[in-house]
Coordinates of N, CA and C in Angstrom, one line a residue:
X1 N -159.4 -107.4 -103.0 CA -160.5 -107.9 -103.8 C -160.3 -109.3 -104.2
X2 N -158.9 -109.5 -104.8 CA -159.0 -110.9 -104.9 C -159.0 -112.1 -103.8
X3 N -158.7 -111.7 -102.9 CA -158.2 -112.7 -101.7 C -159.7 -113.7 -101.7
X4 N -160.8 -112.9 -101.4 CA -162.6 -113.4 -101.3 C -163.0 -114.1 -102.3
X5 N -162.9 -115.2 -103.0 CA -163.5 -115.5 -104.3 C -164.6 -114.9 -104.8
X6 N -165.3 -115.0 -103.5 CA -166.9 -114.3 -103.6 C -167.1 -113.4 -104.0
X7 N -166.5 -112.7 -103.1 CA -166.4 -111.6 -103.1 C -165.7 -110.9 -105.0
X8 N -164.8 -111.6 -105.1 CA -164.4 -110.9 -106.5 C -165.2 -111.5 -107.8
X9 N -165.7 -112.5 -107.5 CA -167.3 -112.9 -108.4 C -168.2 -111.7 -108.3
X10 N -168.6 -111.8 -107.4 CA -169.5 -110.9 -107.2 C -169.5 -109.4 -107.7
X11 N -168.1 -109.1 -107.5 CA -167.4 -108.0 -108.6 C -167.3 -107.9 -110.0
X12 N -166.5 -108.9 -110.1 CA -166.5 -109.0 -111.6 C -167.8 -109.1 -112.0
X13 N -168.5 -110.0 -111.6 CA -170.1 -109.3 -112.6 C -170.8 -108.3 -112.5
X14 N -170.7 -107.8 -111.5 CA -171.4 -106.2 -110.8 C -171.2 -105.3 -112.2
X15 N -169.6 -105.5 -112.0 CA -169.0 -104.6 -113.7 C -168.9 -104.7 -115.1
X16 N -169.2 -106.7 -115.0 CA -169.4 -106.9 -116.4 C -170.6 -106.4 -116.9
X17 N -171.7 -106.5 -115.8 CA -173.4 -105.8 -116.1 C -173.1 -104.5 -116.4
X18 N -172.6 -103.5 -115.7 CA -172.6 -102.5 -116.1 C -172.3 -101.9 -117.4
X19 N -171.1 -102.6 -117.5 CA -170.2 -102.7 -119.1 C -170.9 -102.8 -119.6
X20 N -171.6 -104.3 -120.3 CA -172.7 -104.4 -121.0 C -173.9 -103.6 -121.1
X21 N -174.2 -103.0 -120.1 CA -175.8 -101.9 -120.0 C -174.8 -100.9 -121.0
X22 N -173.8 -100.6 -121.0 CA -173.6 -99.3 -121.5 C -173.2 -99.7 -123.3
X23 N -172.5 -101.1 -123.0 CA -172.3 -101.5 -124.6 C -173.5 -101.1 -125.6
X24 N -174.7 -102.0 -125.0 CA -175.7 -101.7 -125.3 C -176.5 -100.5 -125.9
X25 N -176.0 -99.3 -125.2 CA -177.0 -98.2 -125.4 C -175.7 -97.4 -126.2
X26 N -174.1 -97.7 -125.7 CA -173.6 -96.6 -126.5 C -173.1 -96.8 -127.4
X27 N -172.4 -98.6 -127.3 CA -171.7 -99.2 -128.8 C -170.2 -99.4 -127.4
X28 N -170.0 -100.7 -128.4 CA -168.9 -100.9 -127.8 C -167.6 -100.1 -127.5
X29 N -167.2 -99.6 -129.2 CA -166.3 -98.5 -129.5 C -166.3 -97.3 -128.7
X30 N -167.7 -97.1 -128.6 CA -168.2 -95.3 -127.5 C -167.9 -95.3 -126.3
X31 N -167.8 -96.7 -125.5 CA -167.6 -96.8 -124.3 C -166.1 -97.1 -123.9
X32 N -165.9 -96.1 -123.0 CA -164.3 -95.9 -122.4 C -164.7 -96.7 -120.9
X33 N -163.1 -96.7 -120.8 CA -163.1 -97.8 -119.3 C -163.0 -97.0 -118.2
X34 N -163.1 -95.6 -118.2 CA -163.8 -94.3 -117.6 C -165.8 -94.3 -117.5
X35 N -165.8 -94.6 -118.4 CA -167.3 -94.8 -118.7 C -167.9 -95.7 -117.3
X36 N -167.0 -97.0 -117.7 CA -167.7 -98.0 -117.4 C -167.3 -98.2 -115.7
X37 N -166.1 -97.5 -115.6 CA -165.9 -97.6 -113.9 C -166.9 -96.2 -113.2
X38 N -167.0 -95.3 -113.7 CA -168.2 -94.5 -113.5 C -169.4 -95.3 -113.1
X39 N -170.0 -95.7 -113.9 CA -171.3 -96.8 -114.3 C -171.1 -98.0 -113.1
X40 N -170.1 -98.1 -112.5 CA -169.8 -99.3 -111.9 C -169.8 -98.5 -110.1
X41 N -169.6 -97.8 -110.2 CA -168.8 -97.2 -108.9 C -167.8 -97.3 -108.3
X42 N -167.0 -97.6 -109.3 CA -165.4 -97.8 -108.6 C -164.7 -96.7 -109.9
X43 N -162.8 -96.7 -109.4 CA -162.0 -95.6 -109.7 C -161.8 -97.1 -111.0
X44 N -160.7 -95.7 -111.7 CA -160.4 -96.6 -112.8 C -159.2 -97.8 -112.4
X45 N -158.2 -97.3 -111.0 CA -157.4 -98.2 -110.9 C -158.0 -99.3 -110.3
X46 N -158.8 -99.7 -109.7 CA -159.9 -100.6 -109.1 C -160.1 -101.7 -110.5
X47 N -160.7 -100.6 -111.1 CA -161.2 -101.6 -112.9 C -159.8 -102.6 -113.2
X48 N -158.7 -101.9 -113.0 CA -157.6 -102.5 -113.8 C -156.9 -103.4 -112.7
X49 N -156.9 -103.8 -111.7 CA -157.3 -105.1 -110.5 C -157.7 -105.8 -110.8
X50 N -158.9 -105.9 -112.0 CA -159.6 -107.1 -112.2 C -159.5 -107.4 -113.8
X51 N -159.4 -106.4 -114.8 CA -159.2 -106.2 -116.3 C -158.2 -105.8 -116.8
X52 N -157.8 -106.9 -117.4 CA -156.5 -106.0 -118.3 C -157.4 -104.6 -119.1
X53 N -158.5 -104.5 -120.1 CA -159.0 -103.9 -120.8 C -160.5 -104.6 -121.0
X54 N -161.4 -103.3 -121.4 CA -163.1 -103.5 -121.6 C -162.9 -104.7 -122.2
X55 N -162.6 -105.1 -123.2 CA -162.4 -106.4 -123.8 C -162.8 -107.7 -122.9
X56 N -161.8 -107.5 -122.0 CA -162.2 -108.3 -120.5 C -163.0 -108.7 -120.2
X57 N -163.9 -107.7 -120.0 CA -165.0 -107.6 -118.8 C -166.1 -108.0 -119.5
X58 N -166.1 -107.9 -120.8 CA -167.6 -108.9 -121.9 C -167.2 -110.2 -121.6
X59 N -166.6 -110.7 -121.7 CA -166.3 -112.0 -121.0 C -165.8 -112.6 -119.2
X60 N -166.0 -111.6 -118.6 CA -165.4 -111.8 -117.3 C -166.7 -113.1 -116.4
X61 N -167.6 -113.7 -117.0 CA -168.1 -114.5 -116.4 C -167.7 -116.0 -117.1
X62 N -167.6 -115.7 -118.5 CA -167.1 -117.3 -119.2 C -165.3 -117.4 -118.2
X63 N -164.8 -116.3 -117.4 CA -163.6 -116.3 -116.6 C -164.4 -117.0 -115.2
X64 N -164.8 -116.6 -114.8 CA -165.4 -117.3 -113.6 C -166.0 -118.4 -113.7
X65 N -166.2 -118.9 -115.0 CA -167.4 -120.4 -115.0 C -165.9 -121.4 -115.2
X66 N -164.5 -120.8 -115.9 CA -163.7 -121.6 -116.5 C -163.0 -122.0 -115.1
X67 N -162.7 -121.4 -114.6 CA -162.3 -121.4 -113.3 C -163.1 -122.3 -111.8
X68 N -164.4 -122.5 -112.2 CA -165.2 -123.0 -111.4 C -165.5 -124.7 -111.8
X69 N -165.5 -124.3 -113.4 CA -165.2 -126.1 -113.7 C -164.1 -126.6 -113.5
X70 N -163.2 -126.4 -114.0 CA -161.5 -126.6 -113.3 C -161.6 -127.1 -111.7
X71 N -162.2 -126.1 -110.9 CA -161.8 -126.7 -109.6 C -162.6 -127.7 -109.4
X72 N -164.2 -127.3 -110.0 CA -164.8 -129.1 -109.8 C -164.1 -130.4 -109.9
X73 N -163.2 -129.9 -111.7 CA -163.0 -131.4 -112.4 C -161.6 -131.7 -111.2
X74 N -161.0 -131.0 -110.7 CA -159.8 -131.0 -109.7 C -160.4 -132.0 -108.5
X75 N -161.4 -131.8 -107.9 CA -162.4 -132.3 -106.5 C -162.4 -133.4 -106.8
X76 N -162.8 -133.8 -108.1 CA -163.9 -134.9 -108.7 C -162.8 -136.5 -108.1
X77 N -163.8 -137.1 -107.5 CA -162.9 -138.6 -107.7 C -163.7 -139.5 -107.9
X78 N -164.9 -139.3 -108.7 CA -165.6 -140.6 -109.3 C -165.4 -140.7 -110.9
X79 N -166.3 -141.0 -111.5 CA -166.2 -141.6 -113.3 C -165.7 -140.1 -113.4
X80 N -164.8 -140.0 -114.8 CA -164.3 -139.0 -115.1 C -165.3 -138.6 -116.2
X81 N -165.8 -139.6 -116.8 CA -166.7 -139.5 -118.1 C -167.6 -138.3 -117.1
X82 N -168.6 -139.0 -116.5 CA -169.7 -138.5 -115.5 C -169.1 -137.2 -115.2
X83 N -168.1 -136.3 -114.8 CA -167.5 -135.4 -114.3 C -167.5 -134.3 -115.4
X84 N -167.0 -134.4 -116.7 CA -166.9 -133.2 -117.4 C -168.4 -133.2 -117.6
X85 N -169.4 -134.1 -118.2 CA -171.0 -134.0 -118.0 C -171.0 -132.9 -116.8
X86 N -170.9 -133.3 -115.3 CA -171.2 -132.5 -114.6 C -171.0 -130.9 -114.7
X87 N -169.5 -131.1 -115.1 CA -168.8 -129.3 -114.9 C -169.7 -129.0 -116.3
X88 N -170.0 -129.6 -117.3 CA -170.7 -128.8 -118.3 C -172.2 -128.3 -117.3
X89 N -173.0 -129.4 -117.2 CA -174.2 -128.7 -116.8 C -174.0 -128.0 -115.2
X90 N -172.6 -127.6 -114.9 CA -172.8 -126.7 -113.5 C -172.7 -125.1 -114.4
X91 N -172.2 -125.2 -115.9 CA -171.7 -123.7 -116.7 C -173.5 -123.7 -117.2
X92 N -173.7 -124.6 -117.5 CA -175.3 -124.2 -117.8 C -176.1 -123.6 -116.8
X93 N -175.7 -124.1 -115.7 CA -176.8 -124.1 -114.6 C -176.4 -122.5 -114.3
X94 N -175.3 -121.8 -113.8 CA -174.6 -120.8 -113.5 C -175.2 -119.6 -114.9
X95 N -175.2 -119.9 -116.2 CA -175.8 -119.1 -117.2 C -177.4 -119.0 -117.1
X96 N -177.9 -119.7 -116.4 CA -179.1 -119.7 -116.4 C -179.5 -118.9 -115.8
X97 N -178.7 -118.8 -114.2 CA -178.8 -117.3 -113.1 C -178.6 -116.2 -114.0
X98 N -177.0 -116.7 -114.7 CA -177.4 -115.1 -115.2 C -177.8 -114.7 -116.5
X99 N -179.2 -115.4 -116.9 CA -179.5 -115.3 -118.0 C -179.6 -113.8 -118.7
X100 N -179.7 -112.4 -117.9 CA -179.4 -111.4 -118.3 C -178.7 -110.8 -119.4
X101 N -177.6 -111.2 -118.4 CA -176.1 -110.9 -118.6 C -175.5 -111.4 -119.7
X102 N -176.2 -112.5 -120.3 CA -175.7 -112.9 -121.3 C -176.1 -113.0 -122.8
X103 N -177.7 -112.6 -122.4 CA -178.1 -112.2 -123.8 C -178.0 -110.1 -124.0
X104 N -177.1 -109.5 -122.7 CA -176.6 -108.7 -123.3 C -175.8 -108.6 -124.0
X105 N -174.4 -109.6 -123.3 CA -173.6 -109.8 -123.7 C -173.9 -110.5 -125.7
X106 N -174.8 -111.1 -125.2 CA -175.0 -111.4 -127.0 C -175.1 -110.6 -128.0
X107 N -176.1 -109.5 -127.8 CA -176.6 -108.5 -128.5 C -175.4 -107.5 -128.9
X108 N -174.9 -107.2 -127.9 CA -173.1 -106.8 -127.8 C -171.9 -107.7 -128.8
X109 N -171.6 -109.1 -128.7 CA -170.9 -109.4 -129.7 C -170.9 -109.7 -130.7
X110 N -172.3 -110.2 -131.5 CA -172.6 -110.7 -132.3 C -171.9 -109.4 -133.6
X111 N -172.1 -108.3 -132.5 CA -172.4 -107.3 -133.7 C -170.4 -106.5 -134.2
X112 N -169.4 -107.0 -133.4 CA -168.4 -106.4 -133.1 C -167.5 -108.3 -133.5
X113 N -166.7 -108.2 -134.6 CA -165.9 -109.1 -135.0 C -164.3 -109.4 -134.3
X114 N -164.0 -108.3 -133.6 CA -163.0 -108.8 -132.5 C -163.5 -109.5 -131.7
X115 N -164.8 -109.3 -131.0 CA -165.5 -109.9 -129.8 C -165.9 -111.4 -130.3
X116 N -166.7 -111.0 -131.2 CA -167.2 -112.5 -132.0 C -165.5 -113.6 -132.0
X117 N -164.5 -113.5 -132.6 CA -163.3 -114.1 -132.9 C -162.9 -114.5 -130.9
X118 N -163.1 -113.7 -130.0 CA -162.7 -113.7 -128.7 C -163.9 -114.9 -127.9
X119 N -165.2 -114.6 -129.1 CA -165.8 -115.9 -128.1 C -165.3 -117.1 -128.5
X120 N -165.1 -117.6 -129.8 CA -164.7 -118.5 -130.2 C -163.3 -119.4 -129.5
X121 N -162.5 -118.6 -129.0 CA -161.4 -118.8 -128.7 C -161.6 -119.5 -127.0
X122 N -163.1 -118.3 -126.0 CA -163.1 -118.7 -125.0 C -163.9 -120.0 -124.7
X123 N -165.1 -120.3 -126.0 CA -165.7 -121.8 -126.3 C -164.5 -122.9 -126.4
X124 N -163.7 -122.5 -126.9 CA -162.4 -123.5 -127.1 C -161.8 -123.9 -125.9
X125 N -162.0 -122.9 -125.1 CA -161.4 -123.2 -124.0 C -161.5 -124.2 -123.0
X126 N -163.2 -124.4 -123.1 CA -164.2 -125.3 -122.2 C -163.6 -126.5 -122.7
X127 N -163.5 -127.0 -124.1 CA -163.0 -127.3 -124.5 C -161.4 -128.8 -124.5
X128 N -161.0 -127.6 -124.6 CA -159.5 -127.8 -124.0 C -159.4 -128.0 -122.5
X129 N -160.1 -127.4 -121.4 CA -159.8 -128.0 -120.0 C -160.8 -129.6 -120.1
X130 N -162.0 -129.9 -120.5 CA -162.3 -131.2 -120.8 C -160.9 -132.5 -121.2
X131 N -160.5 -132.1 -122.3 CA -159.7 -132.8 -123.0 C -158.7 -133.1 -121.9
X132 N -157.9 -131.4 -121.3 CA -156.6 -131.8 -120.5 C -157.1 -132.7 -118.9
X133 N -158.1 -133.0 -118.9 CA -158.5 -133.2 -117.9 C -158.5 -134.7 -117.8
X134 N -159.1 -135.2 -119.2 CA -159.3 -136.6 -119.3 C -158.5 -136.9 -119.4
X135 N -157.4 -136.8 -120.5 CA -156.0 -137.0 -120.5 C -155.5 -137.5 -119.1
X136 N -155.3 -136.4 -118.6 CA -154.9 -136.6 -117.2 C -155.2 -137.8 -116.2
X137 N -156.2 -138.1 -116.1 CA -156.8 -138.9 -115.3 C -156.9 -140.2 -116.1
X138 N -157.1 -140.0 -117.1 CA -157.0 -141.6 -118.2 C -155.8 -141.4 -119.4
X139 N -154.7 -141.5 -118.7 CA -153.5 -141.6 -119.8 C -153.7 -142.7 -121.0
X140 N -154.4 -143.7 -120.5 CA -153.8 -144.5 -121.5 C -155.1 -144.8 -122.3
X141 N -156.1 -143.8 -122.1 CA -157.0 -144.1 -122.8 C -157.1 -143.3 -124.6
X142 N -157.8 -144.0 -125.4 CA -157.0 -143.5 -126.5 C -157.4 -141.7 -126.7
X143 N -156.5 -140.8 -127.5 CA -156.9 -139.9 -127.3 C -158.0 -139.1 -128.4
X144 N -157.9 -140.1 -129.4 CA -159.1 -139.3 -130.5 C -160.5 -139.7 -129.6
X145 N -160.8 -140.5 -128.7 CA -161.8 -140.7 -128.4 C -162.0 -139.4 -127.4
X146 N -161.2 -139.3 -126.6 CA -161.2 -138.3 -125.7 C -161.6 -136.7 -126.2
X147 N -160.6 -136.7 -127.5 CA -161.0 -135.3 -128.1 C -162.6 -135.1 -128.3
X148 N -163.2 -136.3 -128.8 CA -164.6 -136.9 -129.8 C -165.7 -136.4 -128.7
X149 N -165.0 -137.1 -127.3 CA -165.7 -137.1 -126.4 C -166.4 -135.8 -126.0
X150 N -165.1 -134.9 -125.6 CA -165.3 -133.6 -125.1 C -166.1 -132.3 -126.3
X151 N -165.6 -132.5 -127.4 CA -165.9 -132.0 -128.7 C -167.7 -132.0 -128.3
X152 N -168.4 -133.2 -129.1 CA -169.2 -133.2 -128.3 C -170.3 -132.9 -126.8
X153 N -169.6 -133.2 -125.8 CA -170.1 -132.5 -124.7 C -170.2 -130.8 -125.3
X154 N -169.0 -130.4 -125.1 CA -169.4 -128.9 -125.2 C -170.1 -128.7 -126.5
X155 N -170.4 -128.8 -127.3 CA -171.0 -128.4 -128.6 C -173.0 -129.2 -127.9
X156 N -173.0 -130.1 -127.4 CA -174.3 -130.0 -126.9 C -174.8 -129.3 -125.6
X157 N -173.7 -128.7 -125.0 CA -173.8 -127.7 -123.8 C -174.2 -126.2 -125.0
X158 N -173.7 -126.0 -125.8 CA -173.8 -124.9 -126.1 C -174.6 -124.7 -127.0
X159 N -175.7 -125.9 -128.0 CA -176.6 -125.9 -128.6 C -178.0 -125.8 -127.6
X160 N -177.5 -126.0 -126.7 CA -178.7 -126.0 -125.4 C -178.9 -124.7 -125.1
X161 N -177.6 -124.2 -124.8 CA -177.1 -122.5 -124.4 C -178.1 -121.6 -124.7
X162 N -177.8 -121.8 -126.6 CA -178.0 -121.0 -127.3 C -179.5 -120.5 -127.6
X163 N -180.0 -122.0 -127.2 CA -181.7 -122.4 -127.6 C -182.1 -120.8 -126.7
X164 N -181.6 -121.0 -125.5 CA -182.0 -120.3 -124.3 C -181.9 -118.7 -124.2
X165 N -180.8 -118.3 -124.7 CA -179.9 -117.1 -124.9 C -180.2 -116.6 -126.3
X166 N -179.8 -117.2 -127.1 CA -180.4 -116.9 -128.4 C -181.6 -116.7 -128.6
X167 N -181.9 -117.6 -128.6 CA -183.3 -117.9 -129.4 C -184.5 -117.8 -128.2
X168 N -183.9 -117.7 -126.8 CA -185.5 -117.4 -126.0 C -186.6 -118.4 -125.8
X169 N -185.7 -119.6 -126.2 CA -186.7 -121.2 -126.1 C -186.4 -121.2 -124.7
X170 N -187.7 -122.4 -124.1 CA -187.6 -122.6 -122.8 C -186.4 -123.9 -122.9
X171 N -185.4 -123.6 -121.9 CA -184.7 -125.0 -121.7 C -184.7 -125.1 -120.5
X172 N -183.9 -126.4 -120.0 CA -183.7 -126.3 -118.6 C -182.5 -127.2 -118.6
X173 N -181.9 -127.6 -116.9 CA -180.5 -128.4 -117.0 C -181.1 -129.8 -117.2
X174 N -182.5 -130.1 -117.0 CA -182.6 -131.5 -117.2 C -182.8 -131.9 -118.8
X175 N -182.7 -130.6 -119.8 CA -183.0 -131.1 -121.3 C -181.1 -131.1 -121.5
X176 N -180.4 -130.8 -120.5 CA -178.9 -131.0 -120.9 C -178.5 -131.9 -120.3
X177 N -178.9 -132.4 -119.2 CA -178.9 -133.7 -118.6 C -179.1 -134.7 -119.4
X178 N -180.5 -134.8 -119.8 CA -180.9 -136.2 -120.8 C -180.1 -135.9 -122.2
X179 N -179.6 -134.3 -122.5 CA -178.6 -135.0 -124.3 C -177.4 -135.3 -123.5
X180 N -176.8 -135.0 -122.7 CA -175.2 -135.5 -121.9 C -175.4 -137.2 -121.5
X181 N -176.4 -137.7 -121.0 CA -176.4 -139.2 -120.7 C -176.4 -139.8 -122.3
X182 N -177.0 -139.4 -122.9 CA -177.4 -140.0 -124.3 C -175.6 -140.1 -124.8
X183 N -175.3 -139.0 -124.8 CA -173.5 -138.7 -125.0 C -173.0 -139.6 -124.6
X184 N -172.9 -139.8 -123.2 CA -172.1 -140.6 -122.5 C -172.8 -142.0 -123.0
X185 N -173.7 -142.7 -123.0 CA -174.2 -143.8 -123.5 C -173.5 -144.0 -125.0
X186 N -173.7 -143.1 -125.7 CA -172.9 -143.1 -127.1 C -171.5 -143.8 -127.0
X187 N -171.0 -143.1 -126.3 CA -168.9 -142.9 -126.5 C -168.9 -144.4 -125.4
X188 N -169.6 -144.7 -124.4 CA -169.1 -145.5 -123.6 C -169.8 -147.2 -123.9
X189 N -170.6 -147.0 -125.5 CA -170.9 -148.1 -126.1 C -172.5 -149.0 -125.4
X190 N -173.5 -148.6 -124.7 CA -174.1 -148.7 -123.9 C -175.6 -148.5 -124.6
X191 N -176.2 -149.6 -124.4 CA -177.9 -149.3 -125.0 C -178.3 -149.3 -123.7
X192 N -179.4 -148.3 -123.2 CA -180.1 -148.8 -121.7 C -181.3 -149.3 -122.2
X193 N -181.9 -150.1 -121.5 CA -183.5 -150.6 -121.9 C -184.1 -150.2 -120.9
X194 N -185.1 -149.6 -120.4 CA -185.4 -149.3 -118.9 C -186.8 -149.3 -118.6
X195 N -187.7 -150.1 -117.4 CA -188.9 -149.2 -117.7 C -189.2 -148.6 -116.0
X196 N -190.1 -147.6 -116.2 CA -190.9 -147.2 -115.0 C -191.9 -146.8 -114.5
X197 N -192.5 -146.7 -113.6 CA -194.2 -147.1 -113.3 C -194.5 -145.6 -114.2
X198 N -196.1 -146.2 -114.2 CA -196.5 -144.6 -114.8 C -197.0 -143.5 -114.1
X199 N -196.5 -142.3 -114.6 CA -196.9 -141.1 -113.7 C -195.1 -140.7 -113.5
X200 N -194.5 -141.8 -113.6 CA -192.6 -141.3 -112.9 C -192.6 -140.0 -113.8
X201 N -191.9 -138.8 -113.3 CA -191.9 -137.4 -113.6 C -190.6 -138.1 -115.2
X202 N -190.6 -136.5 -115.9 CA -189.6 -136.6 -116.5 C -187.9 -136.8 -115.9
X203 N -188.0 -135.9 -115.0 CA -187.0 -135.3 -114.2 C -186.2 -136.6 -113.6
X204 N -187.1 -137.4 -112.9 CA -186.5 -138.4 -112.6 C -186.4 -140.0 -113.2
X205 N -186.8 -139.9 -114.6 CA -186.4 -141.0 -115.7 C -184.8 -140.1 -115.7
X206 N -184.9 -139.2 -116.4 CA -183.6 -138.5 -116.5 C -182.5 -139.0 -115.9
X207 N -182.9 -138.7 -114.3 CA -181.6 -138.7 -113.5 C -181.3 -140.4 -113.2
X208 N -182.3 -141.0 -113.3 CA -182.0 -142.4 -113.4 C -181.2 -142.9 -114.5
X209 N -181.4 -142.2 -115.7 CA -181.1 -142.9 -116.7 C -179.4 -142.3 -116.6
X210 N -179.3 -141.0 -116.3 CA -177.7 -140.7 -115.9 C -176.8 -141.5 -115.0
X211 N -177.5 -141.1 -114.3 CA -176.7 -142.4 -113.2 C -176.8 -143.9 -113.7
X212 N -177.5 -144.3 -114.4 CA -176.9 -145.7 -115.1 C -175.6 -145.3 -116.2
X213 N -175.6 -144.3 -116.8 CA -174.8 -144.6 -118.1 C -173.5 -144.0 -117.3
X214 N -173.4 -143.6 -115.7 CA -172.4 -143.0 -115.3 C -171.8 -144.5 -114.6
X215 N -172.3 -145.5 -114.7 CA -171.7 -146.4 -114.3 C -170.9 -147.4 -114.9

């Protein structure tokens, strides 16, 4: 199962839905990892291939998105600034597919204070690969800026998130697009003055105005 990436994506969420469908109706506490490999169609040693424990599997996609920016920010060989922007709005873009999944998952932890303390830890995380990343690639740049930087990014990735998940506002990747260029325009000291004919869509002031502050 692991060898396929795809393939084990595609798993892991098959069972995190299920998990969740059952959080939902039985309570977190009620549901055994018998339950949930039942509900899934696989044996319990299958489950435990992929999960240490149910605990897991409420988060087994913030595991797959962490893992998916990482290899981006790894690929990446242009502006580094421009790049965590990117890996943030590819975790937006990815939650948006599974926009489901995640306001079950909401309804699910909000209500259970181990889970709640476990998201906080896994937001940190986004977090922390941002930082170690920049570091990396810009040693000598200073690093409170860097912390400021990333701090930032994810905290307006996830006020966008939330709009969406939470609260059921319409968003989209281009209203995280235009606050991440504004971001990057901030930290990288940059006023843009710009203009363009009338009628130009939203969508494409946006990406213009990105692509300037990514330069």
């Amino acid at each position: 199962m692991r060898g396929d990436p795809e393939e084990s994506t595609d798993f892991r969420l098959t069972v995190a839905t299920a998990a969740l469908d059952l959080f939902s109706v039985k309570g977190y506490e009620s549901t055994t990892v018998d339950d949930i490999a039942g509900a899934a169609g696989i044996s319990r040693r299958t489950f435990f291939r992929q999960f240490r424990a149910k605990e897991d599997v409420v988060f087994a996609d913030h595991e797959i998105l962490l893992e998916q920016a990482g290899a981006f920010l790894e690929a990446n060989e242009g502006d580094p600034w421009r790049a965590v922007c990117d890996a943030a709005q590819l975790v937006y873009e990815r939650f948006s597919d599974w926009q489901d999944m995640s306001r079950l998952r909401y309804q699910v932890v909000h209500k259970i204070p181990a889970l709640r303390d476990r998201e906080i830890v896994t937001v940190f995380r986004y977090d922390r690969l941002f930082v170690d990343y920049l570091q990396r690639v810009l040693p000598d740049h200073p690093h409170l800026e860097i912390l400021q930087f990333s701090a930032t990014v994810t905290a307006t990735h996830n006020y966008i998130l939330r709009r969406m998940i939470r609260d059921g506002l319409p968003t989209s990747v281009e209203d995280l697009r235009s606050a991440l260029a504004q971001v990057r325009a901030q930290f990288l000291g940059e006023i843009v003055v710009a203009s363009f004919p009338r009628g130009t869509s939203v969508s494409k002031v946006v990406d213009a105005l990105a692509d300037h502050t990514s330069t």
